[in-house]
Amino acid sequence: MRLFKRELILSLIFIVGACDFAGTAFAQKSEVGGRVRSVKQGAEATIILNEQFVNSFLNAMFTHLREPEFPLSLASNEFKDEQPVIFAAYAESSARSQACASLIVLERERNGVKTAVRFEDGRIVAPLAFSGSYSAGLLGCVRFNGWANSVVTLEYD
């Protein structure tokens, strides 16, 4: 019964989105008695994703592709096309900062915790294993790893 509720909730999300899009994107005009009025045609789509599908997708991603990585800062002061000017006094620290990319990497497993997705009581619960590094000015390269339990609660109006 719980699985049915989860599938129903996810299906409703996609149906509402599809109907709203279809109503505005495919509106037609018809002429009745000299008046022009809009006719909206609704579309309906149901997509059901269960835990097994999502976890199989994650498993295939970790098996056949590289582990996904995300930058820790969205904006960067460095231009990729330009080569930085390295002065002799700063040559070692500059080389170190290039070796320490500020990013976080999603991993398949860390410390016995496996990255997976579960649907529980209308929420999406996912333990996420990760590792990464951060280039902190005076501290140098700070490496970190661990896992976090993420919870996404779905609410509808």
Short mmCIF file of C-alpha atoms in Angstrom, two decimals:
data_model
loop_
_atom_site.label_atom_id
_atom_site.label_comp_id
_atom_site.label_asym_id
_atom_site.label_seq_id
_atom_site.Cartn_x
_atom_site.Cartn_y
_atom_site.Cartn_z
CA MET A 1 0.00 0.00 0.00
CA ARG A 2 2.87 2.41 0.83
CA LEU A 3 4.44 1.75 -2.55
CA PHE A 4 1.15 2.58 -4.26
CA LYS A 5 0.93 5.93 -2.41
CA ARG A 6 4.46 6.88 -3.44
CA GLU A 7 3.84 5.97 -7.05
CA LEU A 8 0.56 7.89 -6.97
CA ILE A 9 2.24 11.01 -5.59
CA LEU A 10 5.02 10.95 -8.19
CA SER A 11 2.48 10.30 -10.93
CA LEU A 12 0.41 13.28 -9.83
CA ILE A 13 3.45 15.55 -10.02
CA PHE A 14 4.08 14.62 -13.63
CA ILE A 15 0.39 14.74 -14.59
CA VAL A 16 -0.10 18.24 -13.18
CA GLY A 17 3.06 19.48 -14.88
CA ALA A 18 2.12 17.89 -18.20
CA CYS A 19 -1.43 19.24 -18.10
CA ASP A 20 -0.27 22.75 -17.28
CA PHE A 21 2.30 22.67 -20.08
CA ALA A 22 -0.08 21.13 -22.59
CA GLY A 23 -2.82 23.61 -21.79
CA THR A 24 -0.65 26.61 -22.52
CA ALA A 25 1.64 25.24 -25.22
CA PHE A 26 -1.01 23.67 -27.43
CA ALA A 27 -3.84 26.19 -27.09
CA GLN A 28 -5.89 26.58 -30.25
CA LYS A 29 -8.27 29.26 -31.37
CA SER A 30 -11.69 28.47 -32.76
CA GLU A 31 -14.29 30.79 -34.23
CA VAL A 32 -17.84 30.29 -33.00
CA GLY A 33 -20.57 32.69 -34.15
CA GLY A 34 -18.12 35.43 -35.07
CA ARG A 35 -16.32 35.26 -31.70
CA VAL A 36 -12.83 33.92 -31.30
CA ARG A 37 -12.16 31.84 -28.21
CA SER A 38 -9.25 29.73 -27.05
CA VAL A 39 -9.63 26.00 -26.80
CA LYS A 40 -7.22 24.25 -24.50
CA GLN A 41 -6.53 20.60 -24.98
CA GLY A 42 -5.21 18.79 -21.96
CA ALA A 43 -2.65 16.05 -22.13
CA GLU A 44 -2.03 13.41 -19.54
CA ALA A 45 1.10 11.44 -18.82
CA THR A 46 1.91 9.01 -16.06
CA ILE A 47 5.47 8.12 -15.23
CA ILE A 48 6.10 5.66 -12.42
CA LEU A 49 9.58 5.37 -10.98
CA ASN A 50 10.12 2.87 -8.20
CA GLU A 51 13.11 2.39 -5.89
CA GLN A 52 14.45 -0.50 -7.94
CA PHE A 53 14.59 1.60 -11.13
CA VAL A 54 16.28 4.57 -9.47
CA ASN A 55 18.83 2.39 -7.67
CA SER A 56 19.55 0.43 -10.87
CA PHE A 57 20.14 3.75 -12.63
CA LEU A 58 22.56 4.82 -9.87
CA ASN A 59 24.33 1.45 -10.05
CA ALA A 60 24.73 1.72 -13.84
CA MET A 61 25.98 5.29 -13.49
CA PHE A 62 28.63 4.33 -10.94
CA THR A 63 29.62 1.20 -12.90
CA HIS A 64 29.83 2.55 -16.45
CA LEU A 65 30.49 6.27 -15.99
CA ARG A 66 32.77 8.39 -13.86
CA GLU A 67 31.61 9.33 -10.41
CA PRO A 68 29.71 12.63 -10.65
CA GLU A 69 31.59 15.63 -9.31
CA PHE A 70 30.35 19.12 -8.55
CA PRO A 71 32.31 22.35 -7.96
CA LEU A 72 32.10 23.80 -4.47
CA SER A 73 31.91 27.33 -5.85
CA LEU A 74 29.70 28.31 -8.75
CA ALA A 75 31.78 31.30 -9.80
CA SER A 76 35.50 31.21 -10.39
CA ASN A 77 37.97 34.07 -10.75
CA GLU A 78 40.20 32.13 -13.13
CA PHE A 79 39.73 32.05 -16.87
CA LYS A 80 40.24 28.62 -18.39
CA ASP A 81 41.81 29.95 -21.61
CA GLU A 82 44.40 32.15 -19.94
CA GLN A 83 47.56 30.77 -18.39
CA PRO A 84 48.24 32.26 -14.95
CA VAL A 85 51.46 34.18 -14.42
CA ILE A 86 53.59 32.28 -11.91
CA PHE A 87 56.29 34.17 -10.09
CA ALA A 88 59.24 32.24 -8.66
CA ALA A 89 58.30 33.03 -5.06
CA TYR A 90 54.83 31.55 -5.53
CA ALA A 91 55.61 28.68 -7.86
CA GLU A 92 55.18 25.91 -5.27
CA SER A 93 51.90 27.20 -3.79
CA SER A 94 50.45 27.82 -7.26
CA ALA A 95 51.23 24.26 -8.35
CA ARG A 96 49.66 22.98 -5.12
CA SER A 97 46.44 24.96 -5.68
CA GLN A 98 46.06 23.53 -9.18
CA ALA A 99 46.41 20.00 -7.78
CA CYS A 100 43.69 20.73 -5.21
CA ALA A 101 40.44 21.24 -7.07
CA SER A 102 37.58 22.61 -4.95
CA LEU A 103 34.95 19.99 -5.69
CA ILE A 104 32.81 17.28 -4.14
CA VAL A 105 32.53 13.79 -5.64
CA LEU A 106 29.48 11.54 -5.18
CA GLU A 107 30.72 8.01 -4.43
CA ARG A 108 29.05 4.61 -4.59
CA GLU A 109 30.03 3.64 -1.04
CA ARG A 110 31.94 5.15 1.88
CA ASN A 111 32.42 3.73 5.40
CA GLY A 112 29.83 1.02 4.82
CA VAL A 113 27.15 3.49 3.67
CA LYS A 114 25.95 2.94 0.11
CA THR A 115 24.44 5.73 -2.01
CA ALA A 116 20.86 4.65 -2.65
CA VAL A 117 17.31 6.02 -2.84
CA ARG A 118 14.34 4.99 -0.69
CA PHE A 119 10.76 6.24 -0.78
CA GLU A 120 9.34 6.52 2.75
CA ASP A 121 6.07 8.16 3.87
CA GLY A 122 5.89 10.63 0.98
CA ARG A 123 9.57 11.53 1.30
CA ILE A 124 12.63 10.66 -0.74
CA VAL A 125 15.42 9.49 1.57
CA ALA A 126 18.92 9.01 0.18
CA PRO A 127 22.14 8.38 2.06
CA LEU A 128 24.90 9.98 -0.04
CA ALA A 129 28.56 8.93 0.19
CA PHE A 130 31.01 11.62 -0.86
CA SER A 131 34.61 12.80 -0.88
CA GLY A 132 36.25 15.98 -2.02
CA SER A 133 38.79 18.69 -1.50
CA TYR A 134 38.76 22.41 -0.90
CA SER A 135 41.57 24.85 -1.57
CA ALA A 136 41.54 27.08 1.51
CA GLY A 137 44.05 29.96 1.24
CA LEU A 138 46.15 29.74 4.42
CA LEU A 139 45.24 26.14 5.28
CA GLY A 140 46.16 24.74 1.88
CA CYS A 141 44.30 21.77 0.48
CA VAL A 142 41.64 20.42 2.83
CA ARG A 143 40.48 16.92 1.91
CA PHE A 144 37.25 15.52 3.30
CA ASN A 145 35.04 12.45 2.97
CA GLY A 146 32.00 10.93 4.63
CA TRP A 147 28.32 10.44 4.11
CA ALA A 148 25.14 12.42 4.68
CA ASN A 149 21.52 11.39 4.94
CA SER A 150 19.43 13.58 2.64
CA VAL A 151 15.65 13.86 2.91
CA VAL A 152 13.37 15.46 0.31
CA THR A 153 9.80 16.08 1.45
CA LEU A 154 7.21 16.55 -1.28
CA GLU A 155 4.32 18.91 -0.56
CA TYR A 156 1.45 19.88 -2.85
CA ASP A 157 -1.00 22.77 -2.81
#
